[in-house]
Short mmCIF file of C-alpha atoms in Angstrom, two decimals:
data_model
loop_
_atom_site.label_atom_id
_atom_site.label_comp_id
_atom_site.label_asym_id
_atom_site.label_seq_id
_atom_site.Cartn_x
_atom_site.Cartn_y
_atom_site.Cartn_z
CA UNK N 1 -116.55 168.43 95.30
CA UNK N 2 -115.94 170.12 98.66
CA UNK N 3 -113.17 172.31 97.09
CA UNK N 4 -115.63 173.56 94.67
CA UNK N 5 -118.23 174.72 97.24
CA UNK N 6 -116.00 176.42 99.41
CA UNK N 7 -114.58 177.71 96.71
CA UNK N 8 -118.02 178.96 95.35
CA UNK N 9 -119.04 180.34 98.78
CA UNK N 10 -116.07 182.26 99.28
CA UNK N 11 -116.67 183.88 95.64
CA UNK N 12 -119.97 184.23 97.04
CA UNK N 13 -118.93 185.85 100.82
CA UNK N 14 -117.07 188.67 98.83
CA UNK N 15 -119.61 189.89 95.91
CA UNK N 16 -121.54 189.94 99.08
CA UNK N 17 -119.38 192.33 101.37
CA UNK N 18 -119.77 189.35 103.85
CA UNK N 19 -115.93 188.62 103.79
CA UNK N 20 -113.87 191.89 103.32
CA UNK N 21 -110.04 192.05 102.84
CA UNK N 22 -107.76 195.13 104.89
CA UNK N 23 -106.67 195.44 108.51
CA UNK N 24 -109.06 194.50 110.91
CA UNK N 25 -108.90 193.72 115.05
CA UNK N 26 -110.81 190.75 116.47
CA UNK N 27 -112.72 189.87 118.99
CA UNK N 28 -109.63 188.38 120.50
CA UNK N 29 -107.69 191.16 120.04
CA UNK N 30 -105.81 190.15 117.07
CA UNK N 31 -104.99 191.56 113.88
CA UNK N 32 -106.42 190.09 110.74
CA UNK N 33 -106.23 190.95 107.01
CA UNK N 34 -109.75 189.36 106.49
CA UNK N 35 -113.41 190.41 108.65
CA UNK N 36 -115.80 187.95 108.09
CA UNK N 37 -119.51 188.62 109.13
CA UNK N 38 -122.45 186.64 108.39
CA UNK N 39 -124.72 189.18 109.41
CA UNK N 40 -124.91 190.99 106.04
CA UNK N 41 -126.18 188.56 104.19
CA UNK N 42 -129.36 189.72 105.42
CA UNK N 43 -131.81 190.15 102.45
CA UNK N 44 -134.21 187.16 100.63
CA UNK N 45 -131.83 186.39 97.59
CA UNK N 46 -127.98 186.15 99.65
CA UNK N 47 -129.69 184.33 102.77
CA UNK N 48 -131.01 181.75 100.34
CA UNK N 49 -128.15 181.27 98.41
CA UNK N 50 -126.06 181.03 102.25
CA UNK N 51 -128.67 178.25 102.94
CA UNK N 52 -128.31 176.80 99.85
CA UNK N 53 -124.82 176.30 100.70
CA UNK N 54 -125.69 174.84 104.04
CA UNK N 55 -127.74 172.33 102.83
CA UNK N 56 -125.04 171.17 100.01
CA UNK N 57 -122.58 170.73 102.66
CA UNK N 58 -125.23 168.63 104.96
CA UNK N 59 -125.97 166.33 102.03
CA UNK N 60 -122.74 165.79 101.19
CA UNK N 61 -121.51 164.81 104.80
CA UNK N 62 -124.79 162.62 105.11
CA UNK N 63 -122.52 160.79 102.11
CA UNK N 64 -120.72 159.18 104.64
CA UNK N 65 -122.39 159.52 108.02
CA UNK N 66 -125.73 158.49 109.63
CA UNK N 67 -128.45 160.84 108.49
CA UNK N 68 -129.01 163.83 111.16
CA UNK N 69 -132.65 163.84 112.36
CA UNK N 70 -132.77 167.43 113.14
CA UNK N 71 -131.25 170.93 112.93
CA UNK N 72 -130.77 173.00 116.01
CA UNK N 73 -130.44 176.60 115.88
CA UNK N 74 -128.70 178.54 118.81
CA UNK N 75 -129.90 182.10 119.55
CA UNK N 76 -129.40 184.62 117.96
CA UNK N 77 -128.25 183.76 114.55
CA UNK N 78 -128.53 180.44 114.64
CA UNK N 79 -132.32 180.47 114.04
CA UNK N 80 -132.17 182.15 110.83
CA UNK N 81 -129.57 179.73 109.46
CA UNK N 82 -131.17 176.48 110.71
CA UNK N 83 -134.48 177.88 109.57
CA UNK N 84 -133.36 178.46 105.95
CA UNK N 85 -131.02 175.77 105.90
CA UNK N 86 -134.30 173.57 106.77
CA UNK N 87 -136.09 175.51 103.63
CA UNK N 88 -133.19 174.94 100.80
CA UNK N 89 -132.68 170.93 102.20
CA UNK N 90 -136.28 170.29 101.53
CA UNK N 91 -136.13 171.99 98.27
CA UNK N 92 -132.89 169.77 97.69
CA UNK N 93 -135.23 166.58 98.64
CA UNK N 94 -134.40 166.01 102.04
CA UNK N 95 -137.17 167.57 104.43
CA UNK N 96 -135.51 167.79 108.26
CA UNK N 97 -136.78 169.47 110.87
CA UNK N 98 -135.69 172.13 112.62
CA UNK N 99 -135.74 173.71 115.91
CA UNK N 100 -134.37 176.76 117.89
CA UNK N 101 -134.19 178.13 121.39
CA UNK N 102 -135.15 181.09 123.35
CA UNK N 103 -132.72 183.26 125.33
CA UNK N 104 -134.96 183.45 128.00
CA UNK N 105 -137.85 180.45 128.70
CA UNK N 106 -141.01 181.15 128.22
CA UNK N 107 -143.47 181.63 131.41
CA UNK N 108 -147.04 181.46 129.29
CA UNK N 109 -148.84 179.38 126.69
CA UNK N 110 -146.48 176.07 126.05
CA UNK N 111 -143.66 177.50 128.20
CA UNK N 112 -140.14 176.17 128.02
CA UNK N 113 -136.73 177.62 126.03
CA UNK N 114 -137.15 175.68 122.90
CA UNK N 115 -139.45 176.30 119.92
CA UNK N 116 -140.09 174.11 116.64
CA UNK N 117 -139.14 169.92 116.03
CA UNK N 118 -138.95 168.15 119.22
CA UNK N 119 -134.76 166.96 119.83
CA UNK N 120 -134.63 163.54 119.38
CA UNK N 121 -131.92 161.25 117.71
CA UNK N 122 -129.08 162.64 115.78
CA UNK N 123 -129.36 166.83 115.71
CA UNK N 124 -127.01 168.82 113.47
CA UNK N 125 -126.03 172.34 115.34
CA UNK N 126 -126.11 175.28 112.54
CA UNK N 127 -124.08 178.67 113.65
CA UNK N 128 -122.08 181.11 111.28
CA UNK N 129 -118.84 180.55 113.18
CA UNK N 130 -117.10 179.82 116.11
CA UNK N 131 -115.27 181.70 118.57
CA UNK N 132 -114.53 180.64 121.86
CA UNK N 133 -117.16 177.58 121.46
CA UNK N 134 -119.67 179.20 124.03
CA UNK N 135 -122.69 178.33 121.66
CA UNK N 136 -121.80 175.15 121.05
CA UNK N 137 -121.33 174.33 124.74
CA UNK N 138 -124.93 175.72 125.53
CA UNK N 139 -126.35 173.97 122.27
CA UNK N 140 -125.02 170.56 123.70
CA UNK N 141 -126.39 171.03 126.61
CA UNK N 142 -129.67 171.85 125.59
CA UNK N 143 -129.82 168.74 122.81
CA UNK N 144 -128.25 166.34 125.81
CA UNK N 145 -131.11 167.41 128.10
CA UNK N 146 -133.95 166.64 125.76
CA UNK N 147 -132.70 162.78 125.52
CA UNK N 148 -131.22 163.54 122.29
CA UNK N 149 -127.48 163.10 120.21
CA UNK N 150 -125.30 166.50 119.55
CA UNK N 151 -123.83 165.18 116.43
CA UNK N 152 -122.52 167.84 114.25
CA UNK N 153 -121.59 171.36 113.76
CA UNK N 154 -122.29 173.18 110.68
CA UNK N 155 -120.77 176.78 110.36
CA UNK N 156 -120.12 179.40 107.04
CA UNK N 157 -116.23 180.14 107.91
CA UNK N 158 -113.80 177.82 110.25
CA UNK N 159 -111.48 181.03 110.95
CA UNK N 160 -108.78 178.27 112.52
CA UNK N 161 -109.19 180.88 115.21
CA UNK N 162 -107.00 180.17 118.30
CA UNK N 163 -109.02 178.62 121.08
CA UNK N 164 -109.30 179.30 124.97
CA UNK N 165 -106.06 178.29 125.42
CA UNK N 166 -104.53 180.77 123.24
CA UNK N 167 -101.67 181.65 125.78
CA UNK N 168 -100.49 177.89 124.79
CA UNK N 169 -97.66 177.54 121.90
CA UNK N 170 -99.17 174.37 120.57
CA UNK N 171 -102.70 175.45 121.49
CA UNK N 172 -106.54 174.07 119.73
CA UNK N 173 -108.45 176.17 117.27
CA UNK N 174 -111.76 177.02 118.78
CA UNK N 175 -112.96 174.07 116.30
CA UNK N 176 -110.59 171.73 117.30
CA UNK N 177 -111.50 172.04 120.77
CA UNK N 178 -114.88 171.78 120.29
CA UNK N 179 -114.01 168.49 117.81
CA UNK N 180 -111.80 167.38 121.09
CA UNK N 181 -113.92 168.46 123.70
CA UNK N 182 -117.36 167.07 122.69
CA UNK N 183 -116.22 164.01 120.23
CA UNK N 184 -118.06 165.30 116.99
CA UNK N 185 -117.06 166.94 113.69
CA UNK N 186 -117.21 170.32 112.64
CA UNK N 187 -118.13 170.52 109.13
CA UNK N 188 -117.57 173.76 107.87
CA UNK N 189 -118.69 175.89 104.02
CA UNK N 190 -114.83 177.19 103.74
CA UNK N 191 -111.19 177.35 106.05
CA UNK N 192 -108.65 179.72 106.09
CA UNK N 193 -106.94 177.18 104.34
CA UNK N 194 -109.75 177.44 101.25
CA UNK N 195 -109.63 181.37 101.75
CA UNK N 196 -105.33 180.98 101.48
CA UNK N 197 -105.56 178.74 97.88
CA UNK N 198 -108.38 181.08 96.35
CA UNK N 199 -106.20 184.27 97.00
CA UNK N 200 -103.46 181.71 95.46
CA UNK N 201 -105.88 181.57 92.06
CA UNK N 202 -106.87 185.27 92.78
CA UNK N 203 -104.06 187.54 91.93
CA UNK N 204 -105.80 190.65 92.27
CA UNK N 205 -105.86 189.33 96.36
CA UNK N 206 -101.85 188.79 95.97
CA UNK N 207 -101.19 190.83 99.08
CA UNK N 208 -103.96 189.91 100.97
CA UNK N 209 -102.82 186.17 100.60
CA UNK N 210 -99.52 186.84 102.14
CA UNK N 211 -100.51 188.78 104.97
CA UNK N 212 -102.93 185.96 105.40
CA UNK N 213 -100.36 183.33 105.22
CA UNK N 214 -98.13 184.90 107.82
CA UNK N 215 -100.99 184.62 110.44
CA UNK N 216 -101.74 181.21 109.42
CA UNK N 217 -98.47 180.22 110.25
CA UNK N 218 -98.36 181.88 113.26
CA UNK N 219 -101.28 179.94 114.70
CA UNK N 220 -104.19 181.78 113.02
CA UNK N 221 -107.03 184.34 113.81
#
């Protein structure tokens, strides 16, 4: 059940030190009760576990959808995660390839920005979050240039993160938009709303819950 892996990852985010409770600022400028950052699960055992994750969320989506042909992996971060994402789906029994691009094209040898699978048919994007959708934009891009389908986003936390159009009473998460904006789903391991009914179960988390609630209701992180 989807409950039960986000859940499970969020149990998972915190033995880590991935997802930390107190008073933090955002990128945004914001205050939040919760930092989330997928950067420190950056040794063999948590990134395969992450992955493992990854690739239990893929197969259950692919319950429902058309099967994605390949993973992409944005710069920076994104290259680890589609990587091992690839690794713990083919240990799982579906084999995908993946593929990645460079920050800056490559002038020698094979040239070009993009390194692994060729993009063709459906491709899955794999990030940790996002923000103000910038990666996603450039990802789409990049898959609609190679002849090929941007058909999915797969990211750890879906922060319900106001969008670029923050200033707006009514305005988009960052996912939302990029669900509006580009006509495909976002499919993510946990949302603040997951985060909100753990603490619920969690009582040790009490305060954090309502501090978190609060900021849910006033539009989110």
């Amino acid at each position: 059940m989807m409950k039960d892996l986000s859940h499970e990852f969020i149990q998972f985010a915190l033995d880590t030190g991935a997802l930390r409770f107190g008073e933090f600022k955002t990128k945004a400028g914001r205050l939040s009760p919760y930092f989330f950052n997928a950067g420190l699960f950056h040794d063999g055992e948590g990134l395969g576990r992450l992955a493992g994750f990854y690739a239990d969320r893929l197969l259950q989506v692919e319950e429902t959808v058309p099967k994605f042909d390949v993973l992409f992996g944005p710069a920076y971060k994104g290259i680890t995660l589609a990587s091992a994402m690839a690794v713990a789906c083919a240990q799982k029994g579906r084999n995908i390839p993946f593929a990645f691009n460079r920050k800056e094209a490559k002038d020698h040898g094979e040239g070009g920005n993009l390194v692994g699978a060729p993009l063709t048919g459906r491709v899955a994007i794999v990030d940790d979050v996002i923000s103000a959708g910038t990666s996603v934009r450039e990802s789409v891009e990049i898959i609609r240039a190679a002849g090929a389908e941007p058909a999915g986003v797969f990211i750890a936390l879906d922060r319900m993160e106001r969008g670029g159009n923050a200033e707006q009473v009514a305005a988009l998460s960052a996912v939302d938009e990029v669900r509006q904006r580009y006509e495909m789903e976002v499919h993510a391991l946990a949302t603040l709303d997951d985060l909100l009914a753990y603490l619920t179960q969690h009582v040790e988390h009490s305060s954090t819950r309502n501090a978190s609630g609060e900021a849910t209701s006033a539009g989110g992180y």
